[in-house]
PDB file of C-alpha atoms in Angstrom:
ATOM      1  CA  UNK A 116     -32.782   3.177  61.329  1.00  0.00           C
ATOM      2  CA  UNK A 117     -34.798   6.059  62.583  1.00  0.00           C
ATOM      3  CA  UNK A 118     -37.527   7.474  60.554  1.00  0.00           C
ATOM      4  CA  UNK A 119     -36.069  10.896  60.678  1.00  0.00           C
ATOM      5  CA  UNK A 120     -32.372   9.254  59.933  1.00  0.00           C
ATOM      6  CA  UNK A 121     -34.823   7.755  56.893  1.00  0.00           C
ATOM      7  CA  UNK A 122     -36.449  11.086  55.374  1.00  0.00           C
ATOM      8  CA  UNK A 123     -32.808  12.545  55.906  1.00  0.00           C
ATOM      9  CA  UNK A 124     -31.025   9.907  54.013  1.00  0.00           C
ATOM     10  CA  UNK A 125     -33.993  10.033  51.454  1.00  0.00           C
ATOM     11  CA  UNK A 126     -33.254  13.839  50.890  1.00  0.00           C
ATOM     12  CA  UNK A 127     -29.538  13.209  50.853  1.00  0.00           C
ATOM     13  CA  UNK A 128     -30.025  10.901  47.803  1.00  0.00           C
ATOM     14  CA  UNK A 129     -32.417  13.248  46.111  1.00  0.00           C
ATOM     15  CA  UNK A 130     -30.175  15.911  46.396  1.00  0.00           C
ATOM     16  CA  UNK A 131     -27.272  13.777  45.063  1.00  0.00           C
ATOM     17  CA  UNK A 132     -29.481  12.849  41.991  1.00  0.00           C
ATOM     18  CA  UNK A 133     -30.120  16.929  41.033  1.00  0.00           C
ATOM     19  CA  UNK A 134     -26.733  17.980  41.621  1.00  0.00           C
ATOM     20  CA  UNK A 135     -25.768  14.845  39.205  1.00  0.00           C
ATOM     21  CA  UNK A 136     -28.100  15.492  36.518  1.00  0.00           C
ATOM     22  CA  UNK A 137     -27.288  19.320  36.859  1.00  0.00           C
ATOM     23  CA  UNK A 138     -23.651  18.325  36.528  1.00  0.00           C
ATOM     24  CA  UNK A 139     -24.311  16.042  33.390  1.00  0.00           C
ATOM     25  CA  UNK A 140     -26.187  19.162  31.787  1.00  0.00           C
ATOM     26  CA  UNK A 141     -23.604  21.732  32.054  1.00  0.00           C
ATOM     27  CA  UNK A 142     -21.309  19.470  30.709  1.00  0.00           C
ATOM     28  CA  UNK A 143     -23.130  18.797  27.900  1.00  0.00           C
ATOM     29  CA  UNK A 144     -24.017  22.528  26.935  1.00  0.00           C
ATOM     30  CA  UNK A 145     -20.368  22.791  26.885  1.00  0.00           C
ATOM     31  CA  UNK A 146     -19.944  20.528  24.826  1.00  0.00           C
ATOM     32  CA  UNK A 147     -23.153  21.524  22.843  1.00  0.00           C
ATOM     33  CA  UNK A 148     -21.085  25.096  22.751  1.00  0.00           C
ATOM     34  CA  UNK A 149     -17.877  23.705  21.674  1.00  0.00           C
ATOM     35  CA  UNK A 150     -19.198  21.238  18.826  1.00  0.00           C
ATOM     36  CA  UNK A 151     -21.045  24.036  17.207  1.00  0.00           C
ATOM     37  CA  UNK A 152     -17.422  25.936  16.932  1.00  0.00           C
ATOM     38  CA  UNK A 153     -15.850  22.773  15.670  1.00  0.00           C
ATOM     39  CA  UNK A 154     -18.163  21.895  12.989  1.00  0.00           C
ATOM     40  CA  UNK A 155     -18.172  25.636  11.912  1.00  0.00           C
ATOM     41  CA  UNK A 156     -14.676  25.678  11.111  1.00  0.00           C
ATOM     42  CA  UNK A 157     -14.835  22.479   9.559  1.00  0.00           C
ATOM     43  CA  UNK A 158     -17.564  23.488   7.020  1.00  0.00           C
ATOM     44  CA  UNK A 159     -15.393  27.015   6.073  1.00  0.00           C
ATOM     45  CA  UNK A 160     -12.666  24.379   5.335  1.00  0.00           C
ATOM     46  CA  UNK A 161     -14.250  22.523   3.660  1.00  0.00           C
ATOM     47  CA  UNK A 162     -16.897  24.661   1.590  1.00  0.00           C
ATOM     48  CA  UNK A 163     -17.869  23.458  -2.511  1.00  0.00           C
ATOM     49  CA  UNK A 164     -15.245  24.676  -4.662  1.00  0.00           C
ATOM     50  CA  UNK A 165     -15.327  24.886  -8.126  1.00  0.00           C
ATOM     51  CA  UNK A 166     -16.897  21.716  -9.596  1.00  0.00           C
ATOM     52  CA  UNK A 167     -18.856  20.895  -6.283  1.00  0.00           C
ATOM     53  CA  UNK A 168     -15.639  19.885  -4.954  1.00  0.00           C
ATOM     54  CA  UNK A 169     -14.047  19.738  -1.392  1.00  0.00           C
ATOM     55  CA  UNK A 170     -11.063  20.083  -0.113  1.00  0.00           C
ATOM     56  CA  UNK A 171     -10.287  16.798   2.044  1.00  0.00           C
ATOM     57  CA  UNK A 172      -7.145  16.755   2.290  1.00  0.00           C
ATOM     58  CA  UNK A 173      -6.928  19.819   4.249  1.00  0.00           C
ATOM     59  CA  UNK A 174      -9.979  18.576   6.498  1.00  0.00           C
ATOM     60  CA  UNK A 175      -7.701  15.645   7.255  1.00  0.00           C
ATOM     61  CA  UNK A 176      -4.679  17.762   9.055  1.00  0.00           C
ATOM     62  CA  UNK A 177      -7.498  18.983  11.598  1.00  0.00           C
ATOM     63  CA  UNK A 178      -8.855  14.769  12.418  1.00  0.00           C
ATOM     64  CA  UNK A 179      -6.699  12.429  10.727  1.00  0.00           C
ATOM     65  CA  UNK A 180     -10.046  10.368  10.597  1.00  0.00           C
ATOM     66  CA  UNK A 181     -11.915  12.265   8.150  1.00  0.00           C
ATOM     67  CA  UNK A 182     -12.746  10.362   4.821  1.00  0.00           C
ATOM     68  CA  UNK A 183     -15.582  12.426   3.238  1.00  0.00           C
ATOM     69  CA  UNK A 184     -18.737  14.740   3.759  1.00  0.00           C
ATOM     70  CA  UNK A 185     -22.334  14.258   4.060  1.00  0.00           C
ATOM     71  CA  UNK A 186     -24.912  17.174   3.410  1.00  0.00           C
ATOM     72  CA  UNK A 187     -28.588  16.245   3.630  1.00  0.00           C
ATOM     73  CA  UNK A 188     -30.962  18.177   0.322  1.00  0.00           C
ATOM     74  CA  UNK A 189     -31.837  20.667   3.269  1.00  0.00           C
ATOM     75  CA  UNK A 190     -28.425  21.234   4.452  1.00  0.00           C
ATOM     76  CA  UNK A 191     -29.972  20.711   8.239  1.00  0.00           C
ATOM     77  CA  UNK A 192     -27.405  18.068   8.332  1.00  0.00           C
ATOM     78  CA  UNK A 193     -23.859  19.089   6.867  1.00  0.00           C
ATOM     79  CA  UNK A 194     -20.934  16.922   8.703  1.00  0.00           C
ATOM     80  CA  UNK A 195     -17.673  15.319   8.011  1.00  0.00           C
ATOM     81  CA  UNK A 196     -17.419  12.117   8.437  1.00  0.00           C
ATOM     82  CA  UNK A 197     -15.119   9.970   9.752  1.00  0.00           C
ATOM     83  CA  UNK A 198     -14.276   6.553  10.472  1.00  0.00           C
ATOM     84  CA  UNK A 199     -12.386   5.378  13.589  1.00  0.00           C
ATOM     85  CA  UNK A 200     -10.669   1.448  14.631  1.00  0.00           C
ATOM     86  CA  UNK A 201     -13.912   0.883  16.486  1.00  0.00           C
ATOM     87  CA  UNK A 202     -17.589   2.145  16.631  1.00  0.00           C
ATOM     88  CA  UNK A 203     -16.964   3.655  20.039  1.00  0.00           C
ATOM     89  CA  UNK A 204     -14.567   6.113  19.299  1.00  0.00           C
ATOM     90  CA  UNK A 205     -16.893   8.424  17.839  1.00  0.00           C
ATOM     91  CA  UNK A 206     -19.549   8.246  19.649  1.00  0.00           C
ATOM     92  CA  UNK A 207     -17.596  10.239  22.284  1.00  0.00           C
ATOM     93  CA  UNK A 208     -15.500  12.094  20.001  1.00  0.00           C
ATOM     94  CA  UNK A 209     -15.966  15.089  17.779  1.00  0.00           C
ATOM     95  CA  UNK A 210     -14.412  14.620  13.902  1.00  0.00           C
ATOM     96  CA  UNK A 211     -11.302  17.079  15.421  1.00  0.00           C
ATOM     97  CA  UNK A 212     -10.278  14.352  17.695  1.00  0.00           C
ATOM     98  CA  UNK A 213     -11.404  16.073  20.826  1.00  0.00           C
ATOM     99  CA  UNK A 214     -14.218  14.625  23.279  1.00  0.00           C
ATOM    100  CA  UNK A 215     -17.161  15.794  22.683  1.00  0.00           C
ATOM    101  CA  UNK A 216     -20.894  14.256  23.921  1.00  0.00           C
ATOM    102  CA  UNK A 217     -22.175  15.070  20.200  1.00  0.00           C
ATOM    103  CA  UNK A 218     -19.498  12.644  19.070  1.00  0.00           C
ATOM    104  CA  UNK A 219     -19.229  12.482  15.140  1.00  0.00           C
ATOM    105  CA  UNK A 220     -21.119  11.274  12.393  1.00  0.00           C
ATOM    106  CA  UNK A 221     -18.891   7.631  11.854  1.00  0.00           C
ATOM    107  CA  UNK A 222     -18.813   4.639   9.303  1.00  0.00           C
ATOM    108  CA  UNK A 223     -18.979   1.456  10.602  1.00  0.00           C
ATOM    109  CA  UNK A 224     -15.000   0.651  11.302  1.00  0.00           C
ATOM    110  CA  UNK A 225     -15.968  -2.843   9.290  1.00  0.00           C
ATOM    111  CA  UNK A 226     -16.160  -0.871   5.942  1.00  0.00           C
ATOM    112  CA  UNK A 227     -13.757  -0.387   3.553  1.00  0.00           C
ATOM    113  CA  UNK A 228     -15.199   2.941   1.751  1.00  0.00           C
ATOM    114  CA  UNK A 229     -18.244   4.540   0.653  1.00  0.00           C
ATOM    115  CA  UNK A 230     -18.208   1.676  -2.275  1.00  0.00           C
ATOM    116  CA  UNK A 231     -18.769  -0.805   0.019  1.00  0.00           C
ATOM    117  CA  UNK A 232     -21.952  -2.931  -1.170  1.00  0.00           C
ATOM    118  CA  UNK A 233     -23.660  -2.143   2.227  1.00  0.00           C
ATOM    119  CA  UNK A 234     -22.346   0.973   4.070  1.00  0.00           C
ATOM    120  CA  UNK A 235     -23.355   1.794   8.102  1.00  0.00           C
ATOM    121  CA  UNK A 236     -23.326   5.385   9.002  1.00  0.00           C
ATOM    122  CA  UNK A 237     -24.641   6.780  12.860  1.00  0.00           C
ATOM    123  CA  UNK A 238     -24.573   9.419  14.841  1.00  0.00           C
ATOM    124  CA  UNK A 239     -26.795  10.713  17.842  1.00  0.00           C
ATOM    125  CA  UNK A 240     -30.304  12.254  17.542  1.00  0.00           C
ATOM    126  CA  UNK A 241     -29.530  15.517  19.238  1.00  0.00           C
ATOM    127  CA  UNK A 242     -32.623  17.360  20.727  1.00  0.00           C
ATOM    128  CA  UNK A 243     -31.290  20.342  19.369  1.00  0.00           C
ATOM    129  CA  UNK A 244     -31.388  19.080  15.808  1.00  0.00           C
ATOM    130  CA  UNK A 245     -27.561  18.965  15.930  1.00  0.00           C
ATOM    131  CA  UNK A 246     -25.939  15.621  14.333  1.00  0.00           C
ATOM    132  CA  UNK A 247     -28.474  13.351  13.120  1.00  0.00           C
ATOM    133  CA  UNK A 248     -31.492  15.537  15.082  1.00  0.00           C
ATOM    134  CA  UNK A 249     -33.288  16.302  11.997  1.00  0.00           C
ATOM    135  CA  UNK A 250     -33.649  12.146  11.090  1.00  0.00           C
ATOM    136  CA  UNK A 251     -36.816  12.155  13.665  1.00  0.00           C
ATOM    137  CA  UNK A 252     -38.404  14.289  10.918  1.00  0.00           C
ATOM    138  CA  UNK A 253     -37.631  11.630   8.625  1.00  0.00           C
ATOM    139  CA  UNK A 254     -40.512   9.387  10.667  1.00  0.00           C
ATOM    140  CA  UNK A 255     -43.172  11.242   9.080  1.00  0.00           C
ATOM    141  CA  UNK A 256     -44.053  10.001   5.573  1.00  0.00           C
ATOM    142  CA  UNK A 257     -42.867  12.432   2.886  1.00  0.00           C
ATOM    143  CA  UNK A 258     -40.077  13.794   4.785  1.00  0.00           C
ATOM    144  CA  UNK A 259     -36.892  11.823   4.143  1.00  0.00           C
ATOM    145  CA  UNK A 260     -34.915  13.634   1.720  1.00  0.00           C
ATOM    146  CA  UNK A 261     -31.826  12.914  -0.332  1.00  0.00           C
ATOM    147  CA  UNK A 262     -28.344  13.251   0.603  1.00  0.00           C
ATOM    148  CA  UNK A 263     -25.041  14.313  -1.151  1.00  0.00           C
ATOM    149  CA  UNK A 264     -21.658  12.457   0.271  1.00  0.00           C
ATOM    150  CA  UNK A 265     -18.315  13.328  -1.034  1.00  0.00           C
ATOM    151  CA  UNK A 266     -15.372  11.492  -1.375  1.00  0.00           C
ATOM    152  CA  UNK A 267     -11.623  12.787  -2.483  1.00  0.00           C
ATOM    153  CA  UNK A 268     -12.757  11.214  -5.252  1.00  0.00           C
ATOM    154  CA  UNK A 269     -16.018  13.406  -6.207  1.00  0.00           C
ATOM    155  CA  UNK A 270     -19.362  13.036  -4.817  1.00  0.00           C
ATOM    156  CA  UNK A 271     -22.720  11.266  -5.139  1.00  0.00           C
ATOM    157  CA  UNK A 272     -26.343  11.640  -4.095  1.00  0.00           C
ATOM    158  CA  UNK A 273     -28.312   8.786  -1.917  1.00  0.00           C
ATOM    159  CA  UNK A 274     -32.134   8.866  -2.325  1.00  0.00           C
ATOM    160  CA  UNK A 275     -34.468   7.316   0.516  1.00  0.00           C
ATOM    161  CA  UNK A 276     -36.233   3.899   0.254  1.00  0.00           C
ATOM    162  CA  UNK A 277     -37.292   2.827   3.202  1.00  0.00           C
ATOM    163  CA  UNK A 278     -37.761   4.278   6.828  1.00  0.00           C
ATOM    164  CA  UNK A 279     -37.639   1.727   9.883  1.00  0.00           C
ATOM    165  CA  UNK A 280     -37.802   1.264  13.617  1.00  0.00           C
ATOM    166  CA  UNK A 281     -35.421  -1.304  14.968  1.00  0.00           C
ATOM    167  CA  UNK A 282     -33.458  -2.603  18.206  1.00  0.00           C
ATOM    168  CA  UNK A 283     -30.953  -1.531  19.183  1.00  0.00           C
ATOM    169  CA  UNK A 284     -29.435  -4.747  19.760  1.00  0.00           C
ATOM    170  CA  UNK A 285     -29.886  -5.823  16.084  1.00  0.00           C
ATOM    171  CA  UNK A 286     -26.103  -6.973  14.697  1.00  0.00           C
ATOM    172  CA  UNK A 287     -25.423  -6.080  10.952  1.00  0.00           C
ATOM    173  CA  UNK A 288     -21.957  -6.448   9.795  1.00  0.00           C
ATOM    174  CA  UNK A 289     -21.372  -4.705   6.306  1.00  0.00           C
ATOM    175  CA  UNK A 290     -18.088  -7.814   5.361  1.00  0.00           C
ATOM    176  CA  UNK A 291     -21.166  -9.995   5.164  1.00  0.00           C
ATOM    177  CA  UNK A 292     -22.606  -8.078   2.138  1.00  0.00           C
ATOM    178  CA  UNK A 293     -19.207  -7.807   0.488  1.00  0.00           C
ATOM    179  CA  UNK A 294     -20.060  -9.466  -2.764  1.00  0.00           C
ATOM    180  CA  UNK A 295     -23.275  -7.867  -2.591  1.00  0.00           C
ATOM    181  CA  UNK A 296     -24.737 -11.045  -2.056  1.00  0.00           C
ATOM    182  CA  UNK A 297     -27.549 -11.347   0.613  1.00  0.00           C
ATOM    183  CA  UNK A 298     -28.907  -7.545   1.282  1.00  0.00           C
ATOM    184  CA  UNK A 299     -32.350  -8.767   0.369  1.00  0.00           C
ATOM    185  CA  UNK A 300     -32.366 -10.100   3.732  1.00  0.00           C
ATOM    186  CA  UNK A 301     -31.515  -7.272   5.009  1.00  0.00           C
ATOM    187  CA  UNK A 302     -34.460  -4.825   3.460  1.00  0.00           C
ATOM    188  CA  UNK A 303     -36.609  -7.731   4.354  1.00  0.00           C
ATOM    189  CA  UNK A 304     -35.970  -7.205   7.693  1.00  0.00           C
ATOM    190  CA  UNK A 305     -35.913  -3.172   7.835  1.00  0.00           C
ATOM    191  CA  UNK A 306     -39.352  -3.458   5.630  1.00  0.00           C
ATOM    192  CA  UNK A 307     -41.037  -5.530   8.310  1.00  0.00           C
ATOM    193  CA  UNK A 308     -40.550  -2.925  10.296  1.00  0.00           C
ATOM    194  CA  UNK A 309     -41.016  -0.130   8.338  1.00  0.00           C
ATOM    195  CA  UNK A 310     -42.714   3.479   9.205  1.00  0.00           C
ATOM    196  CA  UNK A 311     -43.200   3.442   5.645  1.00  0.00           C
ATOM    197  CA  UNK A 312     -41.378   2.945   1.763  1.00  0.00           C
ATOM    198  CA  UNK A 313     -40.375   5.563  -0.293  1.00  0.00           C
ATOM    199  CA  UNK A 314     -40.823   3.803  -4.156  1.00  0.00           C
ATOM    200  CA  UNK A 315     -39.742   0.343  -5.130  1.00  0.00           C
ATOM    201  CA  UNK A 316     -37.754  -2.164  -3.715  1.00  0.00           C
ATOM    202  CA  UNK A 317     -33.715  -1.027  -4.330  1.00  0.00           C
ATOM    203  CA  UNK A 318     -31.928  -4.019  -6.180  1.00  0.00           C
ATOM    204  CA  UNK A 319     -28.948  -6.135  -4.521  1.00  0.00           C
ATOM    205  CA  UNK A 320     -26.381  -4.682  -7.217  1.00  0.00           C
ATOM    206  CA  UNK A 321     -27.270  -1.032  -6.025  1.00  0.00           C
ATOM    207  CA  UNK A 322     -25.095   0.416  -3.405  1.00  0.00           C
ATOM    208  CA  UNK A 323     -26.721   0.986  -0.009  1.00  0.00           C
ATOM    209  CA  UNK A 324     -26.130   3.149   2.596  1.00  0.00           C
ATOM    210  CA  UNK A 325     -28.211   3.153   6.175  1.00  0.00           C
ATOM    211  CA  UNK A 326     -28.080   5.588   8.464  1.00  0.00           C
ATOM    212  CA  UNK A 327     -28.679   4.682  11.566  1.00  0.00           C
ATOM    213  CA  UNK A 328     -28.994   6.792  15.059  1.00  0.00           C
ATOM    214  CA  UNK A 329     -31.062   6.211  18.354  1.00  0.00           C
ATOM    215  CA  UNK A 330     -34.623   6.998  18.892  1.00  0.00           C
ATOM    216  CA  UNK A 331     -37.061   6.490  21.915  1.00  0.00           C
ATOM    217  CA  UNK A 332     -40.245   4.612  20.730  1.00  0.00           C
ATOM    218  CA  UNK A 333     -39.088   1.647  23.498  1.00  0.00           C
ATOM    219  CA  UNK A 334     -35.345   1.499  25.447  1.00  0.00           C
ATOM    220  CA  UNK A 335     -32.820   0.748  22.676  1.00  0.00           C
ATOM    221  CA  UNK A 336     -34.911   1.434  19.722  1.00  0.00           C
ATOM    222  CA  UNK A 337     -33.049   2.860  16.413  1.00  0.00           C
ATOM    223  CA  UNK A 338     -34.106   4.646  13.508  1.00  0.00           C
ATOM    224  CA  UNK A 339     -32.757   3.207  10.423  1.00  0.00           C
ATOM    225  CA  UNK A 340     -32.808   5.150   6.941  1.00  0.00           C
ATOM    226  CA  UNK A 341     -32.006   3.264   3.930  1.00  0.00           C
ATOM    227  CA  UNK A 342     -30.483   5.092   1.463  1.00  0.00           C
ATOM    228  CA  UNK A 343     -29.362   3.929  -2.330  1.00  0.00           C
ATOM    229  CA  UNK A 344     -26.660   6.015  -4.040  1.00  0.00           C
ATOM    230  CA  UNK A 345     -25.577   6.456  -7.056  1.00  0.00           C
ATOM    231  CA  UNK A 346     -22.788   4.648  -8.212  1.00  0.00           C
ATOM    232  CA  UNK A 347     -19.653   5.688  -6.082  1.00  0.00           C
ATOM    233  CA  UNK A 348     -17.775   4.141  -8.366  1.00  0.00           C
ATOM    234  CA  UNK A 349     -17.958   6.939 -10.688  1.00  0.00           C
ATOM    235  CA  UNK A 350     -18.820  10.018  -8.792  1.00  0.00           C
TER     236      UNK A 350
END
């Protein structure tokens, strides 16, 4: 090959490259666009009623998918969220159904509810602080703040314990923790590698919930927020 048929084939590829990454952007302000409109109308359908209720049931004509709500103290986060047959679905998906690159905020497809012993909960880290954005704040100590999740049932609050870096390839399946047996592991685990703890130790018989959503320390890496609620059981 020629050195000129080199430079030109170098170009070529260059080209290709800021056409593709133009391409990827536009689609994602669309999307960026189209989420914001979508979680608007979700929130008017499902605003507080009387009693710090919300109206589920309607929520679930517009995604089928839809089994509660989850509104950080700040209200920078305020989603429904959903759980789908696999921990893919929603990653593309916004809680309407409809694709979406913001996807959803999802349970882990392996729990049963919000009771669960050990509950998973994700969603991306949007740069524009859309979806679980505002959870890099969370990596400075003082920051983590409570959350509120409702159910059809009523709704609870979930305080921070612990804040953690961890792989992404790290496997936790919430049927493991079932009898509540075992989660000591677990905080072990996050606390080795924690950013930092927010009071003592929560105790195996509490409910747990971690939220969980990417972050860029290393390729892979996760930021992990351990939350304990209240009990569900009696919201």
């Amino acid at each position: 090959m020629s050195k000129k048929r080199l430079v030109d084939l170098l170009i070529l590829l260059v080209v290709m490259g800021l056409v593709y990454q133009g391409g990827k952007g536009l689609i994602l302000a669309r999307d960026q666009k189209k989420s914001q409109k979508i979680y608007q109308d979700l929130r008017q359908e499902a605003s507080p009623q009387e009693g710090e209720k919300r109206d589920l049931s309607s929520l679930q004509e517009e995604g089928a998918d839809i089994i509660g709500w989850l509104t950080s103290a700040s209200g920078r986060i305020d989603y429904p969220l959903v759980q789908g047959g696999d921990n893919e679905t929603y990653l593309h998906r916004a809680a309407s159904g409809e694709k979406n690159a913001l996807g959803a905020i999802f349970m882990d497809y392996r729990n049963q509810s919000l009771k669960d012993p050990l509950v998973l909960v994700y969603g991306h880290m949007m740069k524009d602080d859309a979806m679980f954005g505002p959870l890099k704040d969370f990596k400075e100590e003082g920051q983590a703040e409570p959350f509120r999740f409702w159910t059809e049932e009523g709704s609870f609050e979930a305080r921070p314990k612990l804040v953690s870096l961890i792989p992404g390839e790290t496997v936790l399946d919430p049927r493991d923790y079932q009898d509540g047996q075992g989660k000591e592991g677990v905080y072990d685990f996050l606390k080795e590698r924690a950013l930092y703890e927010v009071g003592p130790a929560p105790g195996e018989e509490e409910p747990w919930i971690l939220l969980i959503t990417c972050s860029y320390e290393w390729h892979n890496a996760r930021l992990a927020v351990l939350m304990v609620a209240e009990d569900p059981k009696n919201p």
